[in-house]
Every structure is written in structure tokens, then in C-alpha cells.
CSV table of C-alpha atoms in Angstrom, one decimal:
chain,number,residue,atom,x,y,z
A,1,UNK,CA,11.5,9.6,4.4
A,2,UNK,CA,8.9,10.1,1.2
A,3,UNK,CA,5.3,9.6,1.3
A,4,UNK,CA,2.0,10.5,-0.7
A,5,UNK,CA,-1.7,10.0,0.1
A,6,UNK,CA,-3.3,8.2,-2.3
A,7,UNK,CA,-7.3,7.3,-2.3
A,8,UNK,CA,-8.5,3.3,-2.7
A,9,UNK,CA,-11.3,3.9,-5.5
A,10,UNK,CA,-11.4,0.2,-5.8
A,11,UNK,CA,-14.8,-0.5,-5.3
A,12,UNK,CA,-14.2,-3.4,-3.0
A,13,UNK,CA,-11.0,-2.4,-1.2
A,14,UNK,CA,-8.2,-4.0,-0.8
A,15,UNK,CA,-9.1,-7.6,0.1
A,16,UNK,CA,-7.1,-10.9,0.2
A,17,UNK,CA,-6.4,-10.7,-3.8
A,18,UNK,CA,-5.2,-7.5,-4.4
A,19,UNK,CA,-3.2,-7.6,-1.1
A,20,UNK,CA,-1.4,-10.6,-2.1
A,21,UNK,CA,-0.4,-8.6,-5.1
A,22,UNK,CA,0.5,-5.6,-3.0
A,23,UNK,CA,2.7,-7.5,-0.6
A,24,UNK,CA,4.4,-9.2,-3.4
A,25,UNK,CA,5.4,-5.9,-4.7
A,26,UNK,CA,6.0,-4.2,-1.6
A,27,UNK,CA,8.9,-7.1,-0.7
A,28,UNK,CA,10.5,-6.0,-3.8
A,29,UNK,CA,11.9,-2.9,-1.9
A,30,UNK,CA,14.7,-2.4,0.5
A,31,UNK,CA,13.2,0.6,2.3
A,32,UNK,CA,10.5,0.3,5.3
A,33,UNK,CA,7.3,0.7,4.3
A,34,UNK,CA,4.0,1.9,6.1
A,35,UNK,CA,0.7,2.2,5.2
A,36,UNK,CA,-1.2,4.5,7.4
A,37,UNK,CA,-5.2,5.2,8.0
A,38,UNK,CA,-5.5,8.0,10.4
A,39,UNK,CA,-3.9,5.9,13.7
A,40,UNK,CA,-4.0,2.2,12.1
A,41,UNK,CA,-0.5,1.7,10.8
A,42,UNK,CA,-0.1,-1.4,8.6
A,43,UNK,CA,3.0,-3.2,7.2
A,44,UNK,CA,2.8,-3.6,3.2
A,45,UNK,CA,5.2,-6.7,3.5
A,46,UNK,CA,2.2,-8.2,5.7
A,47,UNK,CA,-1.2,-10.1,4.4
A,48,UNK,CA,-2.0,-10.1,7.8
A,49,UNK,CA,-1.1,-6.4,8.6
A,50,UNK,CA,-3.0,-5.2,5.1
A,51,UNK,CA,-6.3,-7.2,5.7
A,52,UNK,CA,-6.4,-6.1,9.6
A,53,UNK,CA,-5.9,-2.5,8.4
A,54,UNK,CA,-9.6,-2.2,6.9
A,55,UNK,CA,-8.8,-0.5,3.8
A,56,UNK,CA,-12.1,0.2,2.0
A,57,UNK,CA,-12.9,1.8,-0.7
A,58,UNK,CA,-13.2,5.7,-0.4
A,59,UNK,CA,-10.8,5.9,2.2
A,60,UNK,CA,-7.6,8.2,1.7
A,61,UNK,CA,-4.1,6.3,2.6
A,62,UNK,CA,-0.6,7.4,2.9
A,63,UNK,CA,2.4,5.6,2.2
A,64,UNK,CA,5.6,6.0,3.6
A,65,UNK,CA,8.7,4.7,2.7
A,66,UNK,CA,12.3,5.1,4.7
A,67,UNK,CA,15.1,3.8,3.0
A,68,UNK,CA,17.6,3.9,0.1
A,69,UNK,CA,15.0,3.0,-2.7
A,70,UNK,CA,11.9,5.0,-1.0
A,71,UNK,CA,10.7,7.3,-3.7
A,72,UNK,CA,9.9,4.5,-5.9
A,73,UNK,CA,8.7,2.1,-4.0
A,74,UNK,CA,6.1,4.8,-2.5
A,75,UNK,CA,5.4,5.8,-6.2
A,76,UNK,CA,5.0,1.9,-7.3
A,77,UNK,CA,2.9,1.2,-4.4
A,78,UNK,CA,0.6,4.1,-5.0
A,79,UNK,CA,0.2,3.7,-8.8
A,80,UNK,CA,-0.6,0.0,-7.9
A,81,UNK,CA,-3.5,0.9,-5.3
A,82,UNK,CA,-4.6,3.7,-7.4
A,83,UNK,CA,-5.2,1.2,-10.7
A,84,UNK,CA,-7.1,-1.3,-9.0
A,85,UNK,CA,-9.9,-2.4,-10.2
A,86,UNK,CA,-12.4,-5.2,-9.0
């Protein structure tokens, strides 16, 4: 298991366009892959999941990744997040 908090300074979240970009990456990995905001838990590989989970801008994430390629897709998945821009 790897993970690392990163914060969503995008100043409109993560909304349908950016999370269509996010789940596209995330199915790129074999590892499972959570996204968790204190006790909501979403599934990266899930538009639905990602737009349920309320991620707005400010808010401090972890991601967590369980598998053989874990480390970078945690890392890819946080440097992604953390370069948004609106």
C-alpha cells in the first residue's frame, strides 16, 4: 500500500471535465485505487464515484494505491490533481 495527501487548489474542483481526465488516467493502472475525504471514499476508475465524492477546491485528499504498479500511479494521480487548473 502507498499513499500521499495532496490538496485540490483547483479553483473549481474537480468537476465532470477534469474527472473524465482523471478516470482516464487512473484506468491506466493495475493497482486499486482510492480517493479518500475524511470518511467519503471514492473510486478513481469512477465518474460517478469522483463527482459524488464532492471534491472542492481547498480540500486535502489522499490517494491510495494497492497493487503492483502503486507508487506511480499514486504519484501520477497526485501530480495530475495538483496541476489543475480551471
Amino acid at each position: 500500500m502507498y499513499s500521499k495527501n495532496v490538496m485540490i487548489s483547483n479553483p473549481t474542483g474537480l468537476h465532470a471535465r477534469p474527472a473524465t481526465l482523471l478516470v482516464k488516467l487512473s484506468e491506466s493502472f493495475k493497482s486499486d485505487l482510492q480517493i479518500i475525504n475524511g470518511s467519503n471514499v471514492a473510486d478513481p476508475k469512477s465518474i460517478f464515484s469522483l463527482l459524488a465524492a464532492g471534491l472542492r477546491p481547498g480540500l486535502t485528499i489522499t490517494v491510495k494505491g494497492v497493487g503492483a504498479d502503486e507508487h506511480e500511479a499514486v504519484e501520477k494521480i497526485c501530480s495530475f490533481i495538483d496541476a489543475l487548473e480551471e
